[in-house]
Coordinates of C-alpha atoms in Angstrom, one line a residue:
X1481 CA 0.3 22.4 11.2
X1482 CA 3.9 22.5 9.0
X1483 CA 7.0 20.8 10.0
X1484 CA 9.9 20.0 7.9
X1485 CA 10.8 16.2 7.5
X1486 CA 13.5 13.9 5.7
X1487 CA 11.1 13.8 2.7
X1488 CA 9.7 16.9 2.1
X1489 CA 7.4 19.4 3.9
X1490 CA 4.4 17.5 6.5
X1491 CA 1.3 19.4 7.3
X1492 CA -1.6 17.7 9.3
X1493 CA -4.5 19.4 8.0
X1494 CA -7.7 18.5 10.3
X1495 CA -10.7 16.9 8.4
X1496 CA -13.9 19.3 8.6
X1497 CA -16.3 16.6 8.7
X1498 CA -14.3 15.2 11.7
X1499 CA -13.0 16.5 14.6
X1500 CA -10.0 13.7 15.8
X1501 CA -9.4 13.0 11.6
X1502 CA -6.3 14.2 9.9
X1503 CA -5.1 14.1 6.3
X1504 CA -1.1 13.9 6.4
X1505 CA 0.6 16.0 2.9
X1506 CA 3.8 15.6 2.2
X1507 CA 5.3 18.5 -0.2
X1508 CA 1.4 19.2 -0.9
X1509 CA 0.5 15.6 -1.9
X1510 CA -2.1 13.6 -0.1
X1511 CA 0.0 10.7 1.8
X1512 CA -2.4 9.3 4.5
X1513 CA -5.6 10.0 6.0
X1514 CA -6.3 8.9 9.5
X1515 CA -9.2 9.1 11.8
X1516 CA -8.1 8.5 15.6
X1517 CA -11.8 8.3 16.9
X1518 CA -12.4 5.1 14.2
X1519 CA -9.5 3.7 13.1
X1520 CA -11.4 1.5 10.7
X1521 CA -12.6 4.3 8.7
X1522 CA -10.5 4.2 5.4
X1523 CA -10.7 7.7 3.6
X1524 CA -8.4 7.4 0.6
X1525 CA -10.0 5.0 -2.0
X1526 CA -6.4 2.9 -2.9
X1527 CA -6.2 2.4 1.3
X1528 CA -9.8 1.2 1.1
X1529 CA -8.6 -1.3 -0.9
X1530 CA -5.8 -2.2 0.9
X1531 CA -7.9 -2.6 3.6
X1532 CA -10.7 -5.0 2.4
X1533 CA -7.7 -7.3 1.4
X1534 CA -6.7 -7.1 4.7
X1535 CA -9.8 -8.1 5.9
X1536 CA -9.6 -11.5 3.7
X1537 CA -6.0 -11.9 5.4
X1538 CA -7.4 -15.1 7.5
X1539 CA -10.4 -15.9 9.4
X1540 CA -12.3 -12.7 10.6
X1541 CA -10.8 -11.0 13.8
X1542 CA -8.2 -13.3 13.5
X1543 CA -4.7 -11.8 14.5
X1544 CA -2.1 -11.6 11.6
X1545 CA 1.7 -10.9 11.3
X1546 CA 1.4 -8.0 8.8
X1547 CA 4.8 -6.1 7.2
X1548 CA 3.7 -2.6 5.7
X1549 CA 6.7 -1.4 3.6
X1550 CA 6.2 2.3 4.1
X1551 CA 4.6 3.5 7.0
X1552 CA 3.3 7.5 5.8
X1553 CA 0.6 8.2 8.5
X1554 CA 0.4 4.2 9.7
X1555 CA -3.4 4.2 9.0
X1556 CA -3.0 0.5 7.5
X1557 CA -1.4 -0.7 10.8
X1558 CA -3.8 0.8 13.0
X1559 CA -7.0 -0.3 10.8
X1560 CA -5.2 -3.8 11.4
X1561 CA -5.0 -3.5 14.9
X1562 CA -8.4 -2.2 15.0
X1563 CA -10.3 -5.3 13.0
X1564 CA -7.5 -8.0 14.0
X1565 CA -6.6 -7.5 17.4
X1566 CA -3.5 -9.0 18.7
X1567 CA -2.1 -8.8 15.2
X1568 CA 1.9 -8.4 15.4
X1569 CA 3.3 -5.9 12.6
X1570 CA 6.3 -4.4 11.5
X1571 CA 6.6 -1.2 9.8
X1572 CA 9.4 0.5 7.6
X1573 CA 9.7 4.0 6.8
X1574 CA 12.6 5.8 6.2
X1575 CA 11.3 8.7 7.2
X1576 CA 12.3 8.7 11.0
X1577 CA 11.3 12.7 11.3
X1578 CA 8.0 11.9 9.7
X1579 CA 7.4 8.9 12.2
X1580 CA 7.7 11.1 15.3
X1581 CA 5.8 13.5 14.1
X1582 CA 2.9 10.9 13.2
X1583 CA 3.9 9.5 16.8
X1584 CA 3.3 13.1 18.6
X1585 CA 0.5 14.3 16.8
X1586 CA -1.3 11.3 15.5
X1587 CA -0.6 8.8 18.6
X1588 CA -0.8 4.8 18.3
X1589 CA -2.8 2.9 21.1
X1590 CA -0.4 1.7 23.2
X1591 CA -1.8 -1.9 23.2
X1592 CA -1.2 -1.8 19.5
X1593 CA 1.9 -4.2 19.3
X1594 CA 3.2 -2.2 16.0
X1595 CA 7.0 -1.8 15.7
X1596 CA 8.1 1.1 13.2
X1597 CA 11.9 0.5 11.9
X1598 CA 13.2 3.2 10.9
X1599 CA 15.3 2.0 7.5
X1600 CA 14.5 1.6 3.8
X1601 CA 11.7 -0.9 3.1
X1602 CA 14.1 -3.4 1.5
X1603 CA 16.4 -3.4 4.1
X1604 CA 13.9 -4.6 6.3
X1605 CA 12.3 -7.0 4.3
X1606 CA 15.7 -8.3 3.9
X1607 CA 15.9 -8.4 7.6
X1608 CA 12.5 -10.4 8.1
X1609 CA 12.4 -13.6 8.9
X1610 CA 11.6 -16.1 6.6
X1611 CA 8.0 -17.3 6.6
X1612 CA 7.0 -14.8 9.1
X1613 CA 4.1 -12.6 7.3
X1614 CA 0.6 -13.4 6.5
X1615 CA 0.5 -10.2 4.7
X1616 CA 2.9 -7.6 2.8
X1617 CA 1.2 -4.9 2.2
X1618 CA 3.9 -2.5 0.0
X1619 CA 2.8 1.2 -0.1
X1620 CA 6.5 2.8 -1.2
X1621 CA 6.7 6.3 -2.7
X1622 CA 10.0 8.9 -2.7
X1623 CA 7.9 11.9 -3.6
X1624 CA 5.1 10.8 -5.0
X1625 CA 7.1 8.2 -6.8
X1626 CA 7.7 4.2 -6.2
X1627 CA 11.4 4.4 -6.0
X1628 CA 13.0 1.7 -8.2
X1629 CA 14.8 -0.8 -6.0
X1630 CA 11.3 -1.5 -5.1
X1631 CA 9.7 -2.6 -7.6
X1632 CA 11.9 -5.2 -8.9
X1633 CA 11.6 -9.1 -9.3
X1634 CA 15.0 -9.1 -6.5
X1635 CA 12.4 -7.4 -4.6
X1636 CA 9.2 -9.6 -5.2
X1637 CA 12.0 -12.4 -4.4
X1638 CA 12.3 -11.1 -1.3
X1639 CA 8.7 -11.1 -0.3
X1640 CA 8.2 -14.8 -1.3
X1641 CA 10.7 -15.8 1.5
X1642 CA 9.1 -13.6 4.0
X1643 CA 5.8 -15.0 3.6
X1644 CA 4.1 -17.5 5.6
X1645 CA 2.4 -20.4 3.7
X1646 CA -0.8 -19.3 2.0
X1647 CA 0.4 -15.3 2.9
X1648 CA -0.3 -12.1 0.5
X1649 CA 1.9 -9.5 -1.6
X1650 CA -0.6 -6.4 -2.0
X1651 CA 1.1 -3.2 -3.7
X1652 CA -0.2 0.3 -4.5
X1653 CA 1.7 2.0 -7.4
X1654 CA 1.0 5.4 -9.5
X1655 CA 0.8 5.5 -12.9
X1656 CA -1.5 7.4 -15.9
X1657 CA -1.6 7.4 -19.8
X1658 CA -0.8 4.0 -21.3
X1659 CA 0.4 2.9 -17.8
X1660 CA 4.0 1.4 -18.7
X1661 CA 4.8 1.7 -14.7
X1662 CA 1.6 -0.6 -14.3
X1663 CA 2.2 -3.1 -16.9
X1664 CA 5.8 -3.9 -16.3
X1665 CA 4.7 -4.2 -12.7
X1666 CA 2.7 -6.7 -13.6
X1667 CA 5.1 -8.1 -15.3
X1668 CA 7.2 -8.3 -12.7
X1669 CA 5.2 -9.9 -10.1
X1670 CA 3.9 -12.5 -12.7
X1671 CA 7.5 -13.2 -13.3
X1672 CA 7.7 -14.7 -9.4
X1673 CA 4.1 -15.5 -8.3
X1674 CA 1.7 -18.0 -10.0
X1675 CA -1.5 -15.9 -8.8
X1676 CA -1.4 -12.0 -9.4
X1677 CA -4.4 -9.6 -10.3
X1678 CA -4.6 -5.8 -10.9
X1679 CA -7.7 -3.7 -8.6
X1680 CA -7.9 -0.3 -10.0
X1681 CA -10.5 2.5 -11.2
X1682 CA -11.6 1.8 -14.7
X1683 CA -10.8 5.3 -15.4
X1684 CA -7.2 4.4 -14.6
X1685 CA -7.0 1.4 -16.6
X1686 CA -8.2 3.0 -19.5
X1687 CA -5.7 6.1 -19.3
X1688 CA -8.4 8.6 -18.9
X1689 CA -6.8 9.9 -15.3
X1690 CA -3.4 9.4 -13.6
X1691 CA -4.4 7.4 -9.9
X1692 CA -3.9 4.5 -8.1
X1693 CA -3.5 0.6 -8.5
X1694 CA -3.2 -2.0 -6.0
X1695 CA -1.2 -5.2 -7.6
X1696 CA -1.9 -8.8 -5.8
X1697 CA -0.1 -11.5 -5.8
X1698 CA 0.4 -14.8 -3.8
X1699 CA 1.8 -18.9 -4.6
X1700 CA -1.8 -20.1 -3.8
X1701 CA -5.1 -19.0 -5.3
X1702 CA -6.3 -15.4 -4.4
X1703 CA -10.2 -14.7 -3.0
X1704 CA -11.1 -12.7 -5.9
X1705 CA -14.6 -13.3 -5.9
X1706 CA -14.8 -12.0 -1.9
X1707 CA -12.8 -9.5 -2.6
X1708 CA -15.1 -8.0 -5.6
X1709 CA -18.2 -8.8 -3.5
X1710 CA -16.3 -6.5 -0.5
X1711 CA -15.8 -4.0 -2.8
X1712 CA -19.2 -3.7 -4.4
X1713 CA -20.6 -1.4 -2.1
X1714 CA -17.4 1.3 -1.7
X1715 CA -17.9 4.7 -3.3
X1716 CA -15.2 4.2 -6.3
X1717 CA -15.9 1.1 -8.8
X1718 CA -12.9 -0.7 -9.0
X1719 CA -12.1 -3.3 -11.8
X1720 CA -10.0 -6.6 -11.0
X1721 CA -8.1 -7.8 -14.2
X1722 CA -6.8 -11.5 -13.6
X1723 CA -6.2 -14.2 -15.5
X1724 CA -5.9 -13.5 -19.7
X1725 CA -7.5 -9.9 -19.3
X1726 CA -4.6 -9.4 -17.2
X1727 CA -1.7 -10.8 -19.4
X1728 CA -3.7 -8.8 -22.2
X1729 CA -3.2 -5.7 -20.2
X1730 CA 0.3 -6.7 -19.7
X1731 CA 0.9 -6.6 -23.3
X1732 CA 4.2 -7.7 -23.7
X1733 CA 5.7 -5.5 -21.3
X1734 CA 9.2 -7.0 -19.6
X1735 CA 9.8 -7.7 -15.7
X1736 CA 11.3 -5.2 -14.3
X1737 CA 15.1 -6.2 -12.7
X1738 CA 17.6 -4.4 -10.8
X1739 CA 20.0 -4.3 -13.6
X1740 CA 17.0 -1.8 -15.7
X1741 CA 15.0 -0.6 -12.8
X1742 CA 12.6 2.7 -13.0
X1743 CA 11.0 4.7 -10.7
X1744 CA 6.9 5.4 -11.4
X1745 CA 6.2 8.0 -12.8
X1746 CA 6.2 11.5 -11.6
X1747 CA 2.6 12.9 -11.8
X1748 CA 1.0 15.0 -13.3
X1749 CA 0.5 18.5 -11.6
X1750 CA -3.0 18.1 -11.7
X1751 CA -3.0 14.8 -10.0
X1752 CA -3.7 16.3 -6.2
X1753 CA -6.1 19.2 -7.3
X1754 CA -9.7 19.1 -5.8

């Protein structure tokens, strides 16, 4: 099915391996996949990700306050409900046409205590309260680009005061080529958190394809070494750059500011092919 949101053109297109799984396009580009039988099941290989750092959130099973900046298909929230019941987590997206759509078609358990705002993702960071969230998780695209005012060090600002002591930043951006989006990213969250590390394909990090990376960042020391071992077994290798490698890969790039802000990249028109 087709329908016509604030951001573009939705279709729900029905997985063929799965009967109750749906991928969510938006203007043709792959948003969100989400399977209602098994909410746990992450499709997309950047949500993956997202998901095993999730998992390393707190004590297994352990509930969580979790903020998702961008809310697409809300297959982070509900994989967070499903592994961490009782978690409590807010959701921006923008997009209030494309919620109720997700809401109608792709319908939350009801127990799920996940609360979807309906404003842009800095405005409700802004609104959080301080030291509420064990976890941020920021997946923000206009298009398929991160809009700006989102990826500033204002921004990362902001996050610090609404995390709780010991909480996690997690961020999936775009970028290809010689990744300028990715390094001044890195840049930026360097520029406000002591810990931060880069998780992407090594095909990505050397240029070779235009995809995914998750940024991670946080004032106390990061789980690194779980979070490689979790990923070991997932289909897609992923890399984690930290410490030198990373400021290497940084390579002199500049924090990004409101003042100089850039979207990502646009990408390529190949990006979304099979």
């Amino acid at each position: 099915m087709a329908e016509p949101v604030g951001s573009g053109l939705a279709e729900l297109v029905p997985d063929r391996d799965r009967g109750d799984a749906w991928t969510l396009l938006l203007d043709g580009a792959p948003q969100s996949h989400v399977d209602l039988a098994d909410p746990r099941r992450l499709t997309f290989e950047y949500q993956r990700r997202l998901g095993r750092i999730a998992d390393l959130a707190g004590p297994p099973g352990r509930p969580v306050n979790a903020l998702h900046l961008g809310g697409g298909g809300l297959t982070l929230p509900r994989y967070v409900a499903a592994t961490r019941p009782r978690s409590r987590q807010q959701v921006a997206e923008i997009d209030t046409a494309l919620t109720e759509l997700v809401r109608r078609e792709l319908p939350l358990d009801r127990a799920w205590q996940i609360r979807v705002r309906g404003a842009d993702a800095r405005e409700v960071l802004g609104r959080t309260p301080e030291g509420w969230a064990d976890l941020v998780i920021a997946d923000v695209f206009s298009g398929a680009r991160v809009p700006a005012h989102c990826a500033t060090v204002e921004f990362a600002e902001s996050v610090v005061r609404a995390l709780a002591p010991g909480g996690r930043y997690a961020v999936n951006i775009a970028d290809g080529g010689r990744l300028p989006f990715a390094r001044r990213q890195v840049a930026t969250l360097r520029a406000v958190f002591p810990e931060v590390a880069l998780v992407a394909d090594p095909a990505v990090l050397r240029g070779k394809r235009f995809g995914n990376l998750i940024l991670l960042a946080a004032l106390t020391p990061l789980p690194l070494v779980e979070l490689g071992s979790a990923m070991a077994g997932d289909p897609v290798m992923a890399r984690i750059e930290k410490g030198p490698d990373l400021v290497d890969f940084q390579a002199g790039a500049l924090a990004m500011r409101d003042v100089d802000a850039e979207a990502s990249p646009q990408p390529p028109e190949t990006a979304f092919r099979d």
